[in-house]
mmCIF file of C-alpha atoms in Angstrom:
data_model
loop_
_atom_site.group_PDB
_atom_site.id
_atom_site.type_symbol
_atom_site.label_atom_id
_atom_site.label_comp_id
_atom_site.label_asym_id
_atom_site.label_seq_id
_atom_site.Cartn_x
_atom_site.Cartn_y
_atom_site.Cartn_z
ATOM 1 C CA MET J 11 27.906 -31.905 22.500
ATOM 2 C CA SER J 12 26.738 -29.266 19.421
ATOM 3 C CA LEU J 13 25.996 -25.505 20.867
ATOM 4 C CA GLY J 14 22.302 -26.012 20.338
ATOM 5 C CA THR J 15 22.675 -28.538 23.171
ATOM 6 C CA ARG J 16 24.688 -26.341 25.850
ATOM 7 C CA ARG J 17 21.814 -23.986 25.473
ATOM 8 C CA ARG J 18 19.575 -26.469 26.153
ATOM 9 C CA VAL J 19 21.483 -26.980 29.183
ATOM 10 C CA ALA J 20 22.585 -23.286 30.266
ATOM 11 C CA LEU J 21 18.688 -23.278 30.632
ATOM 12 C CA LEU J 22 17.912 -26.306 31.873
ATOM 13 C CA THR J 23 20.385 -24.832 34.935
ATOM 14 C CA CYS J 24 18.615 -21.849 35.049
ATOM 15 C CA ARG J 25 15.109 -23.750 35.993
ATOM 16 C CA VAL J 26 17.330 -25.964 37.891
ATOM 17 C CA LEU J 27 18.602 -22.404 39.967
ATOM 18 C CA GLN J 28 15.014 -21.108 40.419
ATOM 19 C CA ARG J 29 13.195 -23.842 41.375
ATOM 20 C CA ALA J 30 15.354 -25.115 43.912
ATOM 21 C CA LEU J 31 16.532 -21.904 45.551
ATOM 22 C CA PRO J 32 14.255 -20.033 48.564
ATOM 23 C CA PRO J 33 11.861 -17.748 47.512
ATOM 24 C CA GLY J 34 13.786 -15.018 48.427
ATOM 25 C CA LEU J 35 16.607 -15.166 46.845
ATOM 26 C CA GLN J 36 14.558 -16.706 43.679
ATOM 27 C CA PRO J 37 15.106 -13.191 41.728
ATOM 28 C CA TRP J 38 18.832 -14.321 41.884
ATOM 29 C CA GLY J 39 18.210 -17.472 39.952
ATOM 30 C CA GLY J 40 15.642 -15.081 37.542
ATOM 31 C CA ALA J 41 19.189 -12.274 36.964
ATOM 32 C CA ILE J 42 21.513 -15.270 36.439
ATOM 33 C CA ALA J 43 18.908 -16.319 33.709
ATOM 34 C CA GLN J 44 18.909 -12.961 32.270
ATOM 35 C CA GLU J 45 22.293 -13.058 32.165
ATOM 36 C CA VAL J 46 22.385 -16.198 30.455
ATOM 37 C CA ALA J 47 19.545 -15.404 28.042
ATOM 38 C CA GLU J 48 21.610 -11.617 26.795
ATOM 39 C CA ILE J 49 25.449 -13.844 26.110
ATOM 40 C CA ASP J 50 25.870 -14.998 22.456
ATOM 41 C CA ASP J 51 27.891 -17.293 22.896
ATOM 42 C CA ASP J 52 26.525 -20.689 24.319
ATOM 43 C CA ASP J 53 29.910 -22.412 25.672
ATOM 44 C CA ALA J 54 30.017 -18.607 27.656
ATOM 45 C CA ALA J 55 26.174 -19.119 28.064
ATOM 46 C CA LEU J 56 26.680 -22.464 29.829
ATOM 47 C CA ARG J 57 29.504 -21.110 31.980
ATOM 48 C CA PHE J 58 28.134 -19.330 33.229
ATOM 49 C CA ALA J 59 24.940 -20.328 34.294
ATOM 50 C CA LEU J 60 27.294 -23.271 35.617
ATOM 51 C CA HIS J 61 29.057 -21.324 37.589
ATOM 52 C CA GLY J 62 26.128 -19.295 39.176
ATOM 53 C CA LEU J 63 24.719 -23.407 40.390
ATOM 54 C CA PHE J 64 28.005 -24.211 41.868
ATOM 55 C CA GLY J 65 27.881 -21.157 43.665
ATOM 56 C CA LEU J 66 24.822 -20.872 44.921
ATOM 57 C CA ALA J 67 24.611 -24.370 45.799
ATOM 58 C CA PRO J 68 25.550 -23.920 49.805
ATOM 59 C CA ARG J 69 22.536 -21.962 49.703
ATOM 60 C CA ILE J 70 20.749 -24.408 47.982
ATOM 61 C CA ILE J 71 21.772 -27.746 50.198
ATOM 62 C CA LEU J 72 20.833 -25.740 53.300
ATOM 63 C CA PHE J 73 17.512 -24.401 52.969
ATOM 64 C CA GLN J 74 16.310 -27.722 51.451
ATOM 65 C CA LEU J 75 17.768 -29.001 54.283
ATOM 66 C CA ALA J 76 16.202 -27.050 57.133
ATOM 67 C CA ARG J 77 12.457 -27.624 55.597
ATOM 68 C CA PRO J 78 12.344 -31.068 56.900
ATOM 69 C CA LEU J 79 14.886 -30.352 59.949
ATOM 70 C CA ALA J 80 12.514 -26.912 61.280
ATOM 71 C CA ALA J 81 8.868 -29.095 60.429
ATOM 72 C CA LEU J 82 10.784 -31.564 62.740
ATOM 73 C CA THR J 83 11.559 -29.436 65.757
ATOM 74 C CA GLY J 84 8.435 -26.977 65.340
ATOM 75 C CA ARG J 85 9.575 -24.285 63.823
ATOM 76 C CA ASP J 86 8.747 -23.772 60.033
ATOM 77 C CA THR J 87 5.635 -21.465 59.720
ATOM 78 C CA ARG J 88 4.719 -22.030 56.532
ATOM 79 C CA ASN J 89 1.585 -21.101 56.557
ATOM 80 C CA GLY J 90 2.937 -17.707 56.934
ATOM 81 C CA GLY J 91 5.148 -18.739 54.047
ATOM 82 C CA THR J 92 8.495 -18.136 56.050
ATOM 83 C CA VAL J 93 10.808 -20.330 57.023
ATOM 84 C CA ASP J 94 13.084 -19.362 59.815
ATOM 85 C CA MET J 95 15.939 -22.173 60.710
ATOM 86 C CA ASP J 96 18.327 -21.366 63.420
ATOM 87 C CA LEU J 97 21.437 -23.395 60.953
ATOM 88 C CA TYR J 98 23.682 -21.967 64.265
ATOM 89 C CA GLU J 99 22.006 -23.806 66.157
ATOM 90 C CA VAL J 100 21.849 -27.283 64.736
ATOM 91 C CA VAL J 101 25.202 -28.053 62.923
ATOM 92 C CA VAL J 102 27.030 -26.530 66.052
ATOM 93 C CA ARG J 103 24.612 -27.606 68.725
ATOM 94 C CA ARG J 104 23.715 -30.271 67.021
ATOM 95 C CA PRO J 105 25.105 -31.800 64.114
ATOM 96 C CA GLN J 106 23.516 -34.808 65.282
ATOM 97 C CA ALA J 107 20.924 -33.829 63.817
ATOM 98 C CA LEU J 108 22.126 -32.481 60.180
ATOM 99 C CA GLY J 109 24.030 -35.935 59.752
ATOM 100 C CA THR J 110 20.967 -38.065 60.932
ATOM 101 C CA ALA J 111 18.739 -36.826 58.511
ATOM 102 C CA CYS J 112 21.676 -37.525 55.139
ATOM 103 C CA ALA J 113 22.744 -40.684 56.608
ATOM 104 C CA VAL J 114 18.405 -41.341 56.565
ATOM 105 C CA GLY J 115 18.151 -39.902 53.205
ATOM 106 C CA ALA J 116 21.143 -41.601 52.108
ATOM 107 C CA VAL J 117 19.780 -45.492 53.449
ATOM 108 C CA LEU J 118 15.999 -44.632 51.932
ATOM 109 C CA LEU J 119 18.224 -43.884 48.050
ATOM 110 C CA GLY J 120 20.414 -47.015 48.171
ATOM 111 C CA LEU J 121 17.110 -48.966 49.103
ATOM 112 C CA ALA J 122 15.282 -47.610 46.206
ATOM 113 C CA TYR J 123 17.986 -48.013 44.161
ATOM 114 C CA MET J 124 18.487 -51.693 45.242
ATOM 115 C CA TRP J 125 14.846 -51.641 45.010
ATOM 116 C CA ALA J 126 14.923 -50.856 41.312
ATOM 117 C CA ALA J 127 18.256 -52.989 40.607
ATOM 118 C CA GLY J 128 16.035 -56.376 42.102
ATOM 119 C CA ALA J 129 18.058 -57.005 44.837
ATOM 120 C CA PRO J 130 16.765 -59.422 47.278
ATOM 121 C CA LEU J 131 14.367 -58.366 49.411
ATOM 122 C CA ARG J 132 16.681 -59.396 53.027
ATOM 123 C CA TYR J 133 19.517 -57.323 52.063
ATOM 124 C CA LEU J 134 17.233 -54.309 51.739
ATOM 125 C CA GLY J 135 15.641 -55.666 55.599
ATOM 126 C CA ILE J 136 19.505 -56.021 56.482
ATOM 127 C CA ASN J 137 20.545 -51.802 55.640
ATOM 128 C CA THR J 138 17.131 -50.229 57.064
ATOM 129 C CA GLY J 139 18.205 -52.544 60.439
ATOM 130 C CA ALA J 140 21.757 -51.050 60.243
ATOM 131 C CA LEU J 141 20.531 -47.632 59.859
ATOM 132 C CA ALA J 142 17.732 -48.557 63.160
ATOM 133 C CA VAL J 143 20.683 -49.581 64.808
ATOM 134 C CA GLY J 144 23.458 -47.082 63.806
ATOM 135 C CA LEU J 145 20.340 -44.795 64.973
ATOM 136 C CA GLY J 146 20.189 -46.359 68.075
ATOM 137 C CA LEU J 147 24.498 -46.056 68.312
ATOM 138 C CA LEU J 148 24.180 -42.756 68.297
ATOM 139 C CA ALA J 149 21.285 -41.964 70.665
ATOM 140 C CA LEU J 150 23.352 -44.070 73.186
ATOM 141 C CA SER J 151 26.852 -41.911 71.683
ATOM 142 C CA GLY J 152 27.260 -39.946 74.939
ATOM 143 C CA GLY J 153 28.067 -42.823 76.853
ATOM 144 C CA LEU J 154 30.905 -43.557 73.993
ATOM 145 C CA VAL J 155 32.208 -39.911 74.087
ATOM 146 C CA GLY J 156 32.751 -39.725 77.434
ATOM 147 C CA VAL J 157 34.461 -42.670 78.007
ATOM 148 C CA ALA J 158 37.257 -40.850 74.982
ATOM 149 C CA ARG J 159 36.488 -37.831 77.453
ATOM 150 C CA ARG J 160 37.350 -40.018 80.413
ATOM 151 C CA TRP J 161 40.738 -42.700 78.720
ATOM 152 C CA PRO J 162 41.426 -40.335 75.834
ATOM 153 C CA GLY J 163 43.504 -42.523 73.790
ATOM 154 C CA ALA J 164 42.615 -45.536 74.987
ATOM 155 C CA LEU J 165 39.289 -45.762 73.239
ATOM 156 C CA THR J 166 41.632 -45.084 69.549
ATOM 157 C CA LEU J 167 44.671 -47.956 70.999
ATOM 158 C CA ALA J 168 41.438 -50.699 72.369
ATOM 159 C CA MET J 169 39.765 -49.730 68.215
ATOM 160 C CA GLY J 170 43.244 -50.129 66.620
ATOM 161 C CA VAL J 171 44.305 -53.442 68.531
ATOM 162 C CA LEU J 172 40.902 -54.907 66.752
ATOM 163 C CA LEU J 173 41.540 -53.530 63.794
ATOM 164 C CA LEU J 174 44.697 -55.537 64.327
ATOM 165 C CA ALA J 175 43.410 -58.516 65.270
ATOM 166 C CA THR J 176 41.063 -59.015 62.228
ATOM 167 C CA GLY J 177 44.077 -58.755 59.331
ATOM 168 C CA LEU J 178 45.236 -61.429 61.974
ATOM 169 C CA LEU J 179 42.642 -63.594 62.385
ATOM 170 C CA GLY J 180 39.733 -62.163 60.643
ATOM 171 C CA ASP J 181 37.726 -63.911 57.504
ATOM 172 C CA ARG J 182 40.103 -64.540 54.783
ATOM 173 C CA SER J 183 38.733 -64.032 50.855
ATOM 174 C CA GLU J 184 41.562 -63.964 47.850
ATOM 175 C CA GLY J 185 44.445 -63.314 50.424
ATOM 176 C CA ALA J 186 42.340 -60.266 51.991
ATOM 177 C CA ALA J 187 41.294 -60.458 55.925
ATOM 178 C CA ARG J 188 38.895 -57.928 56.249
ATOM 179 C CA TRP J 189 35.883 -59.207 57.968
ATOM 180 C CA VAL J 190 33.967 -60.637 60.792
ATOM 181 C CA ALA J 191 31.673 -63.183 60.397
ATOM 182 C CA PHE J 192 28.829 -62.186 62.984
ATOM 183 C CA GLY J 193 25.550 -63.587 63.482
ATOM 184 C CA GLY J 194 25.373 -64.581 60.198
ATOM 185 C CA LEU J 195 26.376 -61.678 58.530
ATOM 186 C CA PHE J 196 30.370 -60.628 57.549
ATOM 187 C CA ILE J 197 30.802 -57.411 59.143
ATOM 188 C CA GLN J 198 33.481 -54.840 58.562
ATOM 189 C CA PRO J 199 35.261 -53.873 61.567
ATOM 190 C CA SER J 200 37.478 -51.219 59.689
ATOM 191 C CA LEU J 201 34.067 -49.379 57.512
ATOM 192 C CA ILE J 202 33.054 -49.548 61.639
ATOM 193 C CA LEU J 203 35.608 -48.259 63.476
ATOM 194 C CA LEU J 204 38.216 -46.094 61.392
ATOM 195 C CA PRO J 205 35.950 -42.915 60.596
ATOM 196 C CA ALA J 206 34.867 -42.265 64.147
ATOM 197 C CA MET J 207 38.528 -42.699 65.316
ATOM 198 C CA ILE J 208 39.554 -40.419 62.787
ATOM 199 C CA VAL J 209 37.149 -37.600 63.253
ATOM 200 C CA GLY J 210 37.768 -38.279 67.586
ATOM 201 C CA PHE J 211 42.197 -38.116 66.675
ATOM 202 C CA ALA J 212 40.839 -34.645 64.563
ATOM 203 C CA ARG J 213 39.209 -32.963 68.127
ATOM 204 C CA SER J 214 40.993 -35.048 70.852
ATOM 205 C CA ARG J 215 44.981 -36.097 70.635
ATOM 206 C CA ASN J 216 47.410 -37.840 72.858
ATOM 207 C CA ALA J 217 50.127 -40.197 72.090
ATOM 208 C CA LEU J 218 47.932 -43.252 73.052
ATOM 209 C CA SER J 219 45.291 -41.908 70.246
ATOM 210 C CA ALA J 220 48.001 -41.439 68.166
ATOM 211 C CA ILE J 221 49.987 -45.001 68.605
ATOM 212 C CA GLY J 222 46.029 -46.265 68.066
ATOM 213 C CA LEU J 223 45.660 -44.937 64.478
ATOM 214 C CA ILE J 224 49.367 -46.290 64.123
ATOM 215 C CA VAL J 225 48.707 -49.735 64.387
ATOM 216 C CA ALA J 226 45.160 -49.154 62.587
ATOM 217 C CA ALA J 227 47.585 -48.321 59.398
ATOM 218 C CA ALA J 228 49.383 -51.458 60.260
ATOM 219 C CA ALA J 229 45.666 -53.147 59.557
ATOM 220 C CA MET J 230 45.128 -51.616 56.814
ATOM 221 C CA ALA J 231 48.533 -52.682 55.209
ATOM 222 C CA ILE J 232 47.710 -55.913 56.666
ATOM 223 C CA GLN J 233 44.469 -56.876 55.680
ATOM 224 C CA PRO J 234 45.158 -55.346 52.926
ATOM 225 C CA ASP J 235 42.743 -52.091 52.025
ATOM 226 C CA ARG J 236 43.590 -49.953 49.945
ATOM 227 C CA ALA J 237 40.207 -48.222 50.395
ATOM 228 C CA MET J 238 40.738 -47.673 53.976
ATOM 229 C CA ALA J 239 43.711 -47.125 53.767
ATOM 230 C CA GLY J 240 43.305 -44.630 51.961
ATOM 231 C CA MET J 241 40.794 -43.257 53.983
ATOM 232 C CA LEU J 242 42.430 -42.617 56.650
ATOM 233 C CA ALA J 243 45.935 -41.123 55.012
ATOM 234 C CA ALA J 244 43.127 -38.665 52.815
ATOM 235 C CA GLY J 245 42.162 -37.778 56.965
ATOM 236 C CA LEU J 246 45.174 -37.172 58.950
ATOM 237 C CA ALA J 247 47.053 -35.092 55.386
ATOM 238 C CA VAL J 248 44.410 -32.829 56.437
ATOM 239 C CA LEU J 249 45.217 -32.852 59.529
ATOM 240 C CA ALA J 250 48.771 -32.136 58.982
ATOM 241 C CA ALA J 251 47.728 -29.731 56.372
ATOM 242 C CA LEU J 252 45.547 -27.651 59.438
ATOM 243 C CA ARG J 253 47.461 -28.501 62.242
ATOM 244 C CA PRO J 254 50.489 -30.401 61.930
ATOM 245 C CA ASP J 255 52.055 -31.543 66.052
ATOM 246 C CA ARG J 256 53.941 -34.264 67.371
ATOM 247 C CA TRP J 257 51.159 -36.592 67.299
ATOM 248 C CA VAL J 258 50.008 -36.140 63.575
ATOM 249 C CA LEU J 259 53.185 -35.805 62.072
ATOM 250 C CA PRO J 260 54.080 -39.712 63.027
ATOM 251 C CA ALA J 261 50.473 -40.818 62.315
ATOM 252 C CA PHE J 262 50.421 -39.438 59.235
ATOM 253 C CA ALA J 263 53.711 -41.412 58.266
ATOM 254 C CA ALA J 264 52.755 -44.274 59.120
ATOM 255 C CA SER J 265 49.090 -43.996 56.866
ATOM 256 C CA ALA J 266 50.491 -43.024 54.120
ATOM 257 C CA LEU J 267 53.333 -45.581 54.372
ATOM 258 C CA ALA J 268 50.249 -48.164 54.683
ATOM 259 C CA PHE J 269 48.543 -46.437 51.213
ATOM 260 C CA GLY J 270 51.813 -47.125 49.920
ATOM 261 C CA ILE J 271 52.209 -51.212 50.842
ATOM 262 C CA THR J 272 48.122 -51.347 49.934
ATOM 263 C CA LEU J 273 49.256 -50.109 46.449
ATOM 264 C CA VAL J 274 51.730 -52.749 45.660
ATOM 265 C CA ARG J 275 50.218 -56.347 47.057
ATOM 266 C CA PRO J 276 47.732 -57.288 44.817
ATOM 267 C CA ASP J 277 44.020 -56.678 45.271
ATOM 268 C CA THR J 278 42.008 -59.607 43.128
ATOM 269 C CA LEU J 279 38.534 -59.266 45.129
ATOM 270 C CA PRO J 280 35.625 -58.776 41.932
ATOM 271 C CA ALA J 281 33.667 -56.574 42.245
ATOM 272 C CA MET J 282 30.173 -57.906 44.969
ATOM 273 C CA PRO J 283 26.549 -56.907 43.597
ATOM 274 C CA TYR J 284 24.716 -54.320 44.950
ATOM 275 C CA VAL J 285 27.958 -53.454 46.991
ATOM 276 C CA ASP J 286 30.836 -52.222 44.261
ATOM 277 C CA GLN J 287 30.810 -50.009 41.693
ATOM 278 C CA ILE J 288 27.430 -49.109 41.933
ATOM 279 C CA LEU J 289 28.271 -45.925 41.284
ATOM 280 C CA TYR J 290 28.269 -46.452 37.868
ATOM 281 C CA SER J 291 26.246 -49.906 37.351
ATOM 282 C CA ALA J 292 22.807 -47.494 39.196
ATOM 283 C CA PHE J 293 22.807 -45.917 35.585
ATOM 284 C CA ASP J 294 22.832 -48.925 33.443
ATOM 285 C CA VAL J 295 19.983 -50.059 36.070
ATOM 286 C CA HIS J 296 17.736 -46.649 35.286
ATOM 287 C CA ALA J 297 18.777 -43.126 35.061
ATOM 288 C CA LEU J 298 17.001 -42.157 38.535
ATOM 289 C CA ALA J 299 18.304 -45.459 40.094
ATOM 290 C CA GLY J 300 22.311 -43.928 38.876
ATOM 291 C CA LEU J 301 20.811 -40.468 40.184
ATOM 292 C CA ALA J 302 20.031 -41.593 44.102
ATOM 293 C CA VAL J 303 22.959 -43.506 44.103
ATOM 294 C CA LEU J 304 24.911 -40.228 43.525
ATOM 295 C CA GLY J 305 22.494 -38.404 44.951
ATOM 296 C CA GLY J 306 22.859 -40.690 48.343
ATOM 297 C CA SER J 307 26.958 -40.174 48.368
ATOM 298 C CA ILE J 308 27.252 -36.564 47.852
ATOM 299 C CA LEU J 309 24.150 -36.482 50.907
ATOM 300 C CA LEU J 310 27.503 -38.284 53.271
ATOM 301 C CA VAL J 311 30.353 -34.765 53.131
ATOM 302 C CA VAL J 312 27.064 -32.058 53.517
ATOM 303 C CA PRO J 313 27.235 -32.143 57.279
ATOM 304 C CA ALA J 314 31.609 -31.352 56.366
ATOM 305 C CA ILE J 315 30.181 -28.931 53.838
ATOM 306 C CA VAL J 316 27.478 -26.939 56.356
ATOM 307 C CA GLY J 317 29.258 -27.346 59.452
ATOM 308 C CA LYS J 318 32.802 -25.765 57.454
ATOM 309 C CA LEU J 319 30.769 -22.913 56.965
ATOM 310 C CA TYR J 320 28.487 -22.442 60.027
ATOM 311 C CA ASP J 321 31.248 -23.858 62.563
ATOM 312 C CA ALA J 322 34.570 -21.958 62.466
ATOM 313 C CA THR J 323 35.882 -23.200 65.838
ATOM 314 C CA HIS J 324 36.084 -27.012 64.763
ATOM 315 C CA ARG J 325 36.397 -26.604 60.826
ATOM 316 C CA GLU J 326 39.019 -29.252 61.512
ATOM 317 C CA ALA J 327 37.037 -31.614 63.201
ATOM 318 C CA TYR J 328 34.181 -31.362 59.955
ATOM 319 C CA SER J 329 36.817 -31.135 57.342
ATOM 320 C CA VAL J 330 38.870 -34.703 58.243
ATOM 321 C CA PHE J 331 35.377 -35.721 59.217
ATOM 322 C CA GLY J 332 34.264 -34.484 54.663
ATOM 323 C CA ILE J 333 37.331 -35.972 53.653
ATOM 324 C CA VAL J 334 37.163 -39.300 54.856
ATOM 325 C CA TRP J 335 33.944 -40.128 52.969
ATOM 326 C CA LEU J 336 34.833 -38.441 50.640
ATOM 327 C CA ALA J 337 37.832 -41.155 49.848
ATOM 328 C CA ALA J 338 35.420 -43.785 50.826
ATOM 329 C CA ILE J 339 33.150 -42.757 47.699
ATOM 330 C CA LEU J 340 36.342 -42.053 45.384
ATOM 331 C CA ALA J 341 37.478 -45.285 46.610
ATOM 332 C CA ALA J 342 33.864 -47.346 45.526
ATOM 333 C CA ALA J 343 34.370 -45.101 42.114
ATOM 334 C CA ILE J 344 37.688 -45.947 41.451
ATOM 335 C CA GLY J 345 37.902 -49.542 42.620
ATOM 336 C CA ASN J 346 35.901 -52.619 43.908
ATOM 337 C CA TYR J 347 35.105 -51.594 47.148
ATOM 338 C CA PRO J 348 32.020 -51.061 49.122
ATOM 339 C CA THR J 349 29.957 -47.684 47.957
ATOM 340 C CA PRO J 350 29.330 -46.536 51.307
ATOM 341 C CA ILE J 351 25.918 -46.385 52.973
ATOM 342 C CA VAL J 352 24.274 -46.387 49.354
ATOM 343 C CA GLY J 353 25.043 -49.927 48.879
ATOM 344 C CA TYR J 354 24.475 -52.783 50.297
ATOM 345 C CA GLY J 355 25.871 -53.957 53.731
ATOM 346 C CA GLY J 356 25.368 -52.320 56.793
ATOM 347 C CA SER J 357 28.754 -52.035 57.998
ATOM 348 C CA ALA J 358 29.033 -48.480 56.110
ATOM 349 C CA VAL J 359 26.048 -46.949 58.374
ATOM 350 C CA LEU J 360 26.765 -47.831 61.018
ATOM 351 C CA GLY J 361 30.381 -46.684 60.793
ATOM 352 C CA TYR J 362 28.439 -43.211 59.220
ATOM 353 C CA MET J 363 26.303 -43.102 62.637
ATOM 354 C CA LEU J 364 29.683 -43.312 64.381
ATOM 355 C CA SER J 365 31.520 -40.824 63.295
ATOM 356 C CA LEU J 366 28.882 -38.866 63.756
ATOM 357 C CA ALA J 367 28.673 -39.215 66.956
ATOM 358 C CA MET J 368 32.021 -37.582 66.927
ATOM 359 C CA LEU J 369 31.463 -34.636 65.511
ATOM 360 C CA PRO J 370 31.576 -31.982 68.431
ATOM 361 C CA THR J 371 28.748 -30.713 70.331
ATOM 362 C CA ALA J 372 28.358 -27.145 71.902
ATOM 363 C CA THR J 373 27.059 -27.194 75.284
ATOM 364 C CA ARG J 374 24.936 -23.709 75.198
ATOM 365 C CA ALA J 375 23.923 -21.378 71.858
ATOM 366 C CA CYS J 376 26.852 -18.333 70.565
ATOM 367 C CA ILE J 377 24.747 -15.326 71.184
ATOM 368 C CA GLY J 378 24.647 -13.270 68.066
ATOM 369 C CA ALA J 379 26.020 -16.110 66.065
ATOM 370 C CA GLU J 380 22.535 -17.366 64.513
ATOM 371 C CA VAL J 381 22.211 -17.671 61.030
ATOM 372 C CA SER J 382 18.984 -17.643 59.082
ATOM 373 C CA ILE J 383 17.132 -19.043 56.499
ATOM 374 C CA ARG J 384 14.451 -16.868 55.778
ATOM 375 C CA ASP J 385 11.704 -16.794 52.630
ATOM 376 C CA GLU J 386 11.002 -12.828 52.151
ATOM 377 C CA ALA J 387 8.458 -11.035 50.563
ATOM 378 C CA PRO J 388 7.373 -11.425 47.555
ATOM 379 C CA GLY J 389 7.463 -7.810 46.674
ATOM 380 C CA GLN J 390 11.649 -7.876 48.347
ATOM 381 C CA GLN J 391 13.114 -8.064 44.299
ATOM 382 C CA PRO J 392 16.653 -7.288 44.184
ATOM 383 C CA VAL J 393 17.412 -3.632 43.371
ATOM 384 C CA ASP J 394 20.849 -4.985 40.624
ATOM 385 C CA ARG J 395 20.626 -8.155 38.865
ATOM 386 C CA HIS J 396 23.994 -7.317 38.250
ATOM 387 C CA LEU J 397 24.840 -7.076 42.356
ATOM 388 C CA CYS J 398 22.956 -9.768 43.079
ATOM 389 C CA ILE J 399 25.096 -12.070 40.654
ATOM 390 C CA GLY J 400 28.140 -10.679 41.984
ATOM 391 C CA ILE J 401 27.081 -11.574 45.105
ATOM 392 C CA ALA J 402 25.548 -15.445 44.260
ATOM 393 C CA LEU J 403 28.407 -15.875 42.781
ATOM 394 C CA THR J 404 31.039 -14.800 44.991
ATOM 395 C CA SER J 405 29.667 -16.053 48.558
#
């Protein structure tokens, strides 16, 4: 990359910052742009601009997500130039609302990619139908959570047994048994059940739930499925690091062993069109199609990022939720595994919605813990741009 190109990228980054930030924070973007203009070295200017972008990215994401959510709840007062959104209430009391918005956005971006890539219309219909079913399951998730509370661990154990049965009796292809035929479609039970099992285990665990995850680990080794075994091991590794106890450590050990077994077993499944390897191939279709797939994948971990920022009480659950879906995305990036939600296949859509149902929900708001994004009056400019930059880059 030439020096001129680096300077242009730095200036483009500054323009993106100024356009994406809330109006009240746009002076910060302007201050960063002025700093970049005063830096003579192009490399240093680019590093500074990217540092500013990464530092302010959480605020940009929150603000852009808050707008449609505020509109849905009738709390958007755009006519007055003000967006005042109680993000704490959305994240803590209704994290499914934020996750649902991300899921819908990811599915729509995936549909746009498939349409641009010339996928059969049936594929688009299946993903759309899976989203509708997932939304219905999320609406009815109170019963699922209630069962989990009445019989803690039993539901996780039952799911583990189902995954084991899939590995032993499921439909086989190229030596792998990960699927079950249902209504003319092939669904992947592990992609539907495993994320919810791991997130649920992060919130509440006992002997039965630990056994359920150990059974699930055995199932992933039998199938074999490196992506799902890696997801299980990654989720439990985070949990073992944050809150090790007598239930987490044996489950983590079993998952690590299962993941190791899948690594040494052959996995010769070829890439499926519109399902696998689309994080790269989408850019061959069109740059916008690639960005759609990339953007949809990023949306999947937004609830975890926001939850960790604003719900300190349940950071374990949000951390596990984030690492589980990040592991699925990484697996799709390095191997022939489904790209969750944005790729063709309804199992990931259903699995994402079920894992959302397992996120914590408070029964009432926490007084004094509100966080708002507010567009300040245009006249409220920062007094010291160096101070603003410091705040932006360290926040």
